[in-house]
PDB file of C-alpha atoms in Angstrom:
ATOM      1  CA  MET Q   1      10.165  -5.829 -14.346  1.00 87.00           C
ATOM      2  CA  LYS Q   2       9.633  -6.957 -10.655  1.00 97.00           C
ATOM      3  CA  LYS Q   3       7.637  -9.961  -9.967  1.00 98.00           C
ATOM      4  CA  LEU Q   4       6.880 -10.888  -6.656  1.00 98.00           C
ATOM      5  CA  LYS Q   5       4.767 -14.765  -5.383  1.00 99.00           C
ATOM      6  CA  VAL Q   6       2.064 -14.124  -3.111  1.00 99.00           C
ATOM      7  CA  PRO Q   7       1.496 -16.916  -0.715  1.00 98.00           C
ATOM      8  CA  TYR Q   8      -1.378 -18.932   0.358  1.00 98.00           C
ATOM      9  CA  LEU Q   9      -2.083 -19.111   4.545  1.00 97.00           C
ATOM     10  CA  GLU Q  10      -5.174 -20.687   5.253  1.00 91.00           C
ATOM     11  CA  THR Q  11      -5.465 -19.288   8.673  1.00 94.00           C
ATOM     12  CA  LEU Q  12      -5.648 -15.728   8.278  1.00 96.00           C
ATOM     13  CA  ASP Q  13      -9.307 -14.512   8.049  1.00 95.00           C
ATOM     14  CA  VAL Q  14      -9.792 -16.024  10.925  1.00 93.00           C
ATOM     15  CA  LEU Q  15      -7.073 -13.720  12.860  1.00 92.00           C
ATOM     16  CA  ASP Q  16      -7.742 -10.582  14.678  1.00 92.00           C
ATOM     17  CA  LEU Q  17      -5.214  -8.283  12.277  1.00 94.00           C
ATOM     18  CA  SER Q  18      -3.435  -7.832  15.530  1.00 92.00           C
ATOM     19  CA  SER Q  19      -2.154 -11.004  15.607  1.00 92.00           C
ATOM     20  CA  VAL Q  20      -1.337 -12.165  12.591  1.00 92.00           C
ATOM     21  CA  GLY Q  21       2.873 -11.062  13.272  1.00 87.00           C
ATOM     22  CA  PHE Q  22       3.251 -14.754  13.508  1.00 88.00           C
ATOM     23  CA  LEU Q  23       1.681 -16.072  10.619  1.00 93.00           C
ATOM     24  CA  MET Q  24       3.011 -13.280   8.357  1.00 94.00           C
ATOM     25  CA  GLU Q  25       6.522 -14.983   9.024  1.00 92.00           C
ATOM     26  CA  LYS Q  26       5.620 -16.745   6.901  1.00 94.00           C
ATOM     27  CA  ALA Q  27       4.702 -14.567   4.049  1.00 97.00           C
ATOM     28  CA  GLN Q  28       7.239 -12.899   1.491  1.00 98.00           C
ATOM     29  CA  ARG Q  29       9.004 -10.214   2.268  1.00 98.00           C
ATOM     30  CA  GLU Q  30       9.803  -7.165  -0.115  1.00 99.00           C
ATOM     31  CA  SER Q  31      11.555  -4.109  -0.220  1.00 99.00           C
ATOM     32  CA  ILE Q  32      10.452  -0.348  -1.252  1.00 99.00           C
ATOM     33  CA  ASP Q  33      13.688   0.779  -1.525  1.00 98.00           C
ATOM     34  CA  VAL Q  34      13.742   2.080  -4.925  1.00 99.00           C
ATOM     35  CA  VAL Q  35      14.887   5.963  -5.304  1.00 99.00           C
ATOM     36  CA  ASN Q  36      13.412   6.979  -8.584  1.00 98.00           C
ATOM     37  CA  TRP Q  37      14.350  10.831  -8.490  1.00 98.00           C
ATOM     38  CA  GLU Q  38      17.674  11.517  -8.047  1.00 96.00           C
ATOM     39  CA  GLU Q  39      16.229  15.126  -6.686  1.00 97.00           C
ATOM     40  CA  TYR Q  40      13.999  13.102  -3.912  1.00 98.00           C
ATOM     41  CA  PRO Q  41      17.162  10.862  -2.524  1.00 98.00           C
ATOM     42  CA  TYR Q  42      15.997  10.866   1.226  1.00 98.00           C
ATOM     43  CA  LYS Q  43      15.089   7.077   1.574  1.00 98.00           C
ATOM     44  CA  PRO Q  44      12.850   5.860   4.810  1.00 98.00           C
ATOM     45  CA  ILE Q  45      13.772   1.908   5.225  1.00 99.00           C
ATOM     46  CA  VAL Q  46      10.610   0.414   4.167  1.00 99.00           C
ATOM     47  CA  ALA Q  47       9.641  -3.232   3.594  1.00 99.00           C
ATOM     48  CA  PHE Q  48       6.073  -5.231   3.284  1.00 99.00           C
ATOM     49  CA  ASP Q  49       5.527  -8.539   4.004  1.00 98.00           C
ATOM     50  CA  ILE Q  50       2.435  -9.805   2.077  1.00 99.00           C
ATOM     51  CA  ALA Q  51      -0.657 -12.973   2.077  1.00 99.00           C
ATOM     52  CA  ARG Q  52      -3.118 -13.971   0.618  1.00 98.00           C
ATOM     53  CA  SER Q  53      -6.852 -15.628   1.879  1.00 98.00           C
ATOM     54  CA  LYS Q  54      -9.090 -17.162  -0.216  1.00 97.00           C
ATOM     55  CA  VAL Q  55     -10.774 -13.573  -0.216  1.00 98.00           C
ATOM     56  CA  ASN Q  56      -8.607 -10.735   0.630  1.00 98.00           C
ATOM     57  CA  LEU Q  57      -4.964  -9.487   0.145  1.00 99.00           C
ATOM     58  CA  TYR Q  58      -2.472  -9.281   3.077  1.00 99.00           C
ATOM     59  CA  ILE Q  59       0.192  -6.509   3.347  1.00 99.00           C
ATOM     60  CA  ARG Q  60       2.358  -5.188   6.579  1.00 98.00           C
ATOM     61  CA  TYR Q  61       4.286  -2.803   5.822  1.00 98.00           C
ATOM     62  CA  PHE Q  62       7.512  -1.898   8.487  1.00 98.00           C
ATOM     63  CA  VAL Q  63       8.625   1.411   8.240  1.00 99.00           C
ATOM     64  CA  LYS Q  64      11.734   4.042  10.264  1.00 99.00           C
ATOM     65  CA  GLY Q  65      11.895   7.277   8.214  1.00 98.00           C
ATOM     66  CA  ASN Q  66      13.190  10.660  10.115  1.00 96.00           C
ATOM     67  CA  SER Q  67       9.788  11.594  10.633  1.00 97.00           C
ATOM     68  CA  LEU Q  68       6.057  10.906  11.258  1.00 98.00           C
ATOM     69  CA  LYS Q  69       2.948  12.410  10.289  1.00 99.00           C
ATOM     70  CA  ALA Q  70      -0.739  11.891   9.839  1.00 99.00           C
ATOM     71  CA  LEU Q  71      -2.709  14.635   9.948  1.00 99.00           C
ATOM     72  CA  TYR Q  72      -5.975  12.196   8.432  1.00 99.00           C
ATOM     73  CA  GLU Q  73      -8.433  10.754   9.985  1.00 99.00           C
ATOM     74  CA  ALA Q  74     -11.408  10.171   7.948  1.00 99.00           C
ATOM     75  CA  ASP Q  75     -11.478   8.111   4.672  1.00 99.00           C
ATOM     76  CA  GLY Q  76     -11.290   9.232   1.615  1.00 98.00           C
ATOM     77  CA  SER Q  77      -8.118  12.220   2.679  1.00 98.00           C
ATOM     78  CA  PRO Q  78      -5.193  12.836   1.324  1.00 98.00           C
ATOM     79  CA  VAL Q  79      -2.654  10.784   3.207  1.00 99.00           C
ATOM     80  CA  TYR Q  80      -0.196  10.690   0.584  1.00 98.00           C
ATOM     81  CA  THR Q  81       0.716  13.839   2.182  1.00 98.00           C
ATOM     82  CA  ASP Q  82       1.588  12.364   5.732  1.00 98.00           C
ATOM     83  CA  SER Q  83       3.730   9.657   6.233  1.00 99.00           C
ATOM     84  CA  CYS Q  84       1.420   7.369   3.751  1.00 99.00           C
ATOM     85  CA  VAL Q  85       2.613   3.558   2.518  1.00 99.00           C
ATOM     86  CA  GLU Q  86       0.224   2.616  -1.089  1.00 99.00           C
ATOM     87  CA  PHE Q  87      -0.983  -0.474  -3.172  1.00 99.00           C
ATOM     88  CA  PHE Q  88      -1.580   0.112  -6.638  1.00 99.00           C
ATOM     89  CA  MET Q  89      -3.012  -2.871  -8.653  1.00 99.00           C
ATOM     90  CA  LYS Q  90      -4.963  -3.670 -11.529  1.00 99.00           C
ATOM     91  CA  ARG Q  91      -6.101  -6.640 -13.990  1.00 98.00           C
ATOM     92  CA  VAL Q  92      -3.680  -7.945 -17.071  1.00 98.00           C
ATOM     93  CA  ASP Q  93      -6.799  -6.702 -18.930  1.00 95.00           C
ATOM     94  CA  ASP Q  94      -7.759  -3.845 -17.887  1.00 97.00           C
ATOM     95  CA  PRO Q  95      -6.476  -0.356 -18.212  1.00 96.00           C
ATOM     96  CA  ASN Q  96      -7.603   1.005 -15.501  1.00 98.00           C
ATOM     97  CA  TYR Q  97      -6.055   0.426 -12.128  1.00 98.00           C
ATOM     98  CA  TYR Q  98      -6.843   0.439  -8.478  1.00 99.00           C
ATOM     99  CA  ASN Q  99      -5.344   2.416  -6.239  1.00 98.00           C
ATOM    100  CA  PHE Q 100      -5.035   2.100  -1.906  1.00 99.00           C
ATOM    101  CA  GLU Q 101      -3.469   4.690   0.073  1.00 99.00           C
ATOM    102  CA  PHE Q 102      -2.666   4.485   3.690  1.00 99.00           C
ATOM    103  CA  ASN Q 103      -1.273   6.565   6.343  1.00 99.00           C
ATOM    104  CA  CYS Q 104       0.621   5.361   9.055  1.00 99.00           C
ATOM    105  CA  ILE Q 105      -1.944   5.676  11.661  1.00 99.00           C
ATOM    106  CA  GLY Q 106      -4.371   3.804   9.267  1.00 99.00           C
ATOM    107  CA  THR Q 107      -6.493   6.392   7.127  1.00 99.00           C
ATOM    108  CA  CYS Q 108      -7.265   5.597   3.436  1.00 99.00           C
ATOM    109  CA  ASP Q 109      -7.287   6.821   0.305  1.00 99.00           C
ATOM    110  CA  ALA Q 110      -8.478   4.181  -2.291  1.00 98.00           C
ATOM    111  CA  SER Q 111     -10.425   4.307  -5.799  1.00 98.00           C
ATOM    112  CA  TYR Q 112     -10.606   3.123  -9.852  1.00 98.00           C
ATOM    113  CA  ARG Q 113      -9.004   5.115 -11.539  1.00 96.00           C
ATOM    114  CA  GLU Q 114      -8.329   5.440 -15.632  1.00 94.00           C
ATOM    115  CA  SER Q 115      -5.721   7.959 -14.715  1.00 88.00           C
ATOM    116  CA  ARG Q 116      -4.384  10.385 -11.908  1.00 87.00           C
ATOM    117  CA  ASP Q 117      -7.077  12.898 -12.598  1.00 89.00           C
ATOM    118  CA  SER Q 118      -9.882  10.271 -13.296  1.00 92.00           C
ATOM    119  CA  LYS Q 119     -11.395   8.235 -10.547  1.00 94.00           C
ATOM    120  CA  LYS Q 120     -13.886   6.658  -8.882  1.00 96.00           C
ATOM    121  CA  SER Q 121     -14.118   6.200  -4.763  1.00 97.00           C
ATOM    122  CA  LEU Q 122     -14.785   4.167  -3.214  1.00 98.00           C
ATOM    123  CA  THR Q 123     -17.967   4.026  -1.195  1.00 97.00           C
ATOM    124  CA  ALA Q 124     -18.510   4.502   2.986  1.00 98.00           C
ATOM    125  CA  GLU Q 125     -19.220   0.519   2.474  1.00 98.00           C
ATOM    126  CA  GLU Q 126     -16.142  -0.225   0.818  1.00 98.00           C
ATOM    127  CA  TYR Q 127     -13.764   1.593   3.183  1.00 99.00           C
ATOM    128  CA  ALA Q 128     -15.268  -0.109   5.956  1.00 99.00           C
ATOM    129  CA  SER Q 129     -14.564  -3.613   4.128  1.00 99.00           C
ATOM    130  CA  ILE Q 130     -10.387  -2.566   4.641  1.00 99.00           C
ATOM    131  CA  ARG Q 131      -9.614  -3.701   7.417  1.00 98.00           C
ATOM    132  CA  ARG Q 132      -7.099  -1.916   8.824  1.00 98.00           C
ATOM    133  CA  PHE Q 133      -4.845  -2.224  12.163  1.00 98.00           C
ATOM    134  CA  SER Q 134      -1.433   0.010  12.628  1.00 98.00           C
ATOM    135  CA  SER Q 135       1.058  -0.011  15.537  1.00 98.00           C
ATOM    136  CA  LEU Q 136       0.007   3.955  16.057  1.00 98.00           C
ATOM    137  CA  PRO Q 137      -3.022   5.331  17.487  1.00 98.00           C
ATOM    138  CA  HIS Q 138      -6.369   6.209  14.804  1.00 98.00           C
ATOM    139  CA  THR Q 139      -5.042   9.906  16.526  1.00 98.00           C
ATOM    140  CA  ALA Q 140      -4.833  12.616  13.849  1.00 99.00           C
ATOM    141  CA  PHE Q 141      -0.943  14.240  14.995  1.00 98.00           C
ATOM    142  CA  PRO Q 142       1.259  17.068  13.191  1.00 98.00           C
ATOM    143  CA  GLU Q 143       4.810  16.509  12.013  1.00 98.00           C
ATOM    144  CA  LYS Q 144       7.221  15.451  14.319  1.00 98.00           C
ATOM    145  CA  LEU Q 145      10.713  15.088  13.620  1.00 97.00           C
ATOM    146  CA  GLY Q 146      13.287  12.309  15.015  1.00 97.00           C
ATOM    147  CA  VAL Q 147      13.259   8.719  13.731  1.00 98.00           C
ATOM    148  CA  TYR Q 148      10.319   6.277  14.415  1.00 98.00           C
ATOM    149  CA  SER Q 149       9.538   3.253  13.610  1.00 98.00           C
ATOM    150  CA  TRP Q 150       5.732   2.031  12.351  1.00 99.00           C
ATOM    151  CA  GLU Q 151       4.195  -1.044  11.539  1.00 98.00           C
ATOM    152  CA  LEU Q 152       0.593  -0.973   9.082  1.00 98.00           C
ATOM    153  CA  VAL Q 153      -1.281  -4.300   8.266  1.00 98.00           C
ATOM    154  CA  VAL Q 154      -4.045  -4.005   5.777  1.00 98.00           C
ATOM    155  CA  ALA Q 155      -6.522  -6.267   4.483  1.00 98.00           C
ATOM    156  CA  ILE Q 156      -7.984  -5.580   1.268  1.00 99.00           C
ATOM    157  CA  PRO Q 157     -11.004  -7.868  -0.047  1.00 99.00           C
ATOM    158  CA  PHE Q 158      -9.942  -9.378  -3.927  1.00 99.00           C
ATOM    159  CA  ARG Q 159     -14.025  -8.484  -4.547  1.00 98.00           C
ATOM    160  CA  LEU Q 160     -12.665  -4.690  -4.073  1.00 98.00           C
ATOM    161  CA  MET Q 161      -9.686  -4.903  -6.573  1.00 98.00           C
ATOM    162  CA  GLY Q 162     -12.526  -6.482  -9.003  1.00 97.00           C
ATOM    163  CA  LEU Q 163     -11.255 -10.071  -8.298  1.00 98.00           C
ATOM    164  CA  ASP Q 164     -13.398 -13.283  -7.956  1.00 98.00           C
ATOM    165  CA  PRO Q 165     -12.557 -15.087  -5.058  1.00 98.00           C
ATOM    166  CA  ASP Q 166     -13.484 -18.316  -6.429  1.00 97.00           C
ATOM    167  CA  ASN Q 167     -11.856 -17.758  -9.767  1.00 98.00           C
ATOM    168  CA  LEU Q 168      -8.472 -15.644  -9.517  1.00 98.00           C
ATOM    169  CA  PRO Q 169      -6.616 -15.080 -12.067  1.00 98.00           C
ATOM    170  CA  GLU Q 170      -2.331 -16.291 -12.372  1.00 98.00           C
ATOM    171  CA  LYS Q 171      -1.489 -12.399 -11.854  1.00 98.00           C
ATOM    172  CA  ILE Q 172      -2.140  -8.813 -11.700  1.00 99.00           C
ATOM    173  CA  MET Q 173      -0.033  -5.865 -12.451  1.00 99.00           C
ATOM    174  CA  GLY Q 174       0.775  -4.106  -9.135  1.00 99.00           C
ATOM    175  CA  ASN Q 175       3.302  -1.770  -7.637  1.00 99.00           C
ATOM    176  CA  PHE Q 176       4.083  -0.834  -3.986  1.00 99.00           C
ATOM    177  CA  TYR Q 177       4.735   2.811  -2.678  1.00 99.00           C
ATOM    178  CA  LYS Q 178       6.410   4.908   0.620  1.00 99.00           C
ATOM    179  CA  CYS Q 179       6.135   8.135   0.265  1.00 98.00           C
ATOM    180  CA  ALA Q 180       5.345  11.772   2.290  1.00 97.00           C
ATOM    181  CA  ASP Q 181       4.729  14.155   0.167  1.00 96.00           C
ATOM    182  CA  ASP Q 182       3.912  17.088   2.511  1.00 96.00           C
ATOM    183  CA  THR Q 183       6.719  16.663   5.399  1.00 97.00           C
ATOM    184  CA  GLU Q 184      10.083  18.284   6.278  1.00 97.00           C
ATOM    185  CA  PHE Q 185      11.315  14.811   4.378  1.00 97.00           C
ATOM    186  CA  PRO Q 186       9.789  14.546   0.974  1.00 97.00           C
ATOM    187  CA  HIS Q 187      10.120  10.793  -0.638  1.00 98.00           C
ATOM    188  CA  PHE Q 188       8.969   8.571  -3.965  1.00 98.00           C
ATOM    189  CA  VAL Q 189       9.970   5.474  -3.100  1.00 99.00           C
ATOM    190  CA  SER Q 190       8.456   2.426  -5.073  1.00 99.00           C
ATOM    191  CA  TRP Q 191       9.474  -1.488  -5.161  1.00 99.00           C
ATOM    192  CA  SER Q 192       9.337  -1.317  -8.892  1.00 99.00           C
ATOM    193  CA  PRO Q 193      11.853   0.821 -10.757  1.00 99.00           C
ATOM    194  CA  ILE Q 194      10.110   3.714 -12.192  1.00 99.00           C
ATOM    195  CA  GLY Q 195      11.050   5.477 -15.791  1.00 98.00           C
ATOM    196  CA  LEU Q 196       9.246   9.080 -15.707  1.00 98.00           C
ATOM    197  CA  PRO Q 197      11.438  12.266 -15.458  1.00 97.00           C
ATOM    198  CA  THR Q 198       9.024  13.807 -12.621  1.00 97.00           C
ATOM    199  CA  PRO Q 199       7.576  12.121  -9.405  1.00 98.00           C
ATOM    200  CA  ASN Q 200       4.050  10.095 -10.410  1.00 98.00           C
ATOM    201  CA  PHE Q 201       3.079   6.341  -8.877  1.00 98.00           C
ATOM    202  CA  HIS Q 202       0.293   7.122 -11.427  1.00 98.00           C
ATOM    203  CA  CYS Q 203       2.172   4.970 -13.629  1.00 98.00           C
ATOM    204  CA  PRO Q 204       0.604   1.307 -14.350  1.00 98.00           C
ATOM    205  CA  GLU Q 205       2.875   0.562 -17.382  1.00 98.00           C
ATOM    206  CA  PHE Q 206       5.520   0.055 -14.697  1.00 98.00           C
ATOM    207  CA  PHE Q 207       3.493  -1.880 -12.661  1.00 99.00           C
ATOM    208  CA  GLY Q 208       5.596  -5.519 -11.850  1.00 99.00           C
ATOM    209  CA  GLU Q 209       4.563  -9.068 -12.020  1.00 99.00           C
ATOM    210  CA  ILE Q 210       2.177 -10.386  -8.685  1.00 99.00           C
ATOM    211  CA  TYR Q 211       1.883 -14.146  -9.293  1.00 99.00           C
ATOM    212  CA  LEU Q 212      -1.394 -15.698  -7.318  1.00 98.00           C
TER     213      LEU Q 212
END
């Protein structure tokens, strides 16, 4: 089981997301590099920095891969079919989990789930509370082939994960993913390994430990 410690960086919340890069150099850096299914061998280069303030979890993704796609601009859309990065998490004592999925232009699909097929989606107000900054303009485009690099910074409120910022637990469980289901280079790469026969990210039994 993978483990990581999320550093506390006090001044994150006072900065615009486009300016947090220098501060996130003090964050914890991890790779999303586990190919879990041999029939999908393609692996883009993916890393992320993670840190927290008192009220938000910050994740900065770095991606370099062989194509780029973003068909969806509206939150709640199936962004996993685009060039997509994801964060899934759960409280230790909760059988259910949250998924936060973002395409390369920052469009988000998120919900509280019992399973892959049973979910409660975020409201428009909840989506608006997730701050995002992409190195790409927020404009949809069809798939483009070639080598592309992009970054995405997200700030997810702890309250949106069912956590009390004034009484955070010692740890949560979670995983980080990179996918692009409906592209020329479909892939399903994770931070913590997944021991299932076919691609499926909705598997909290394989979440790693994230210490807050």
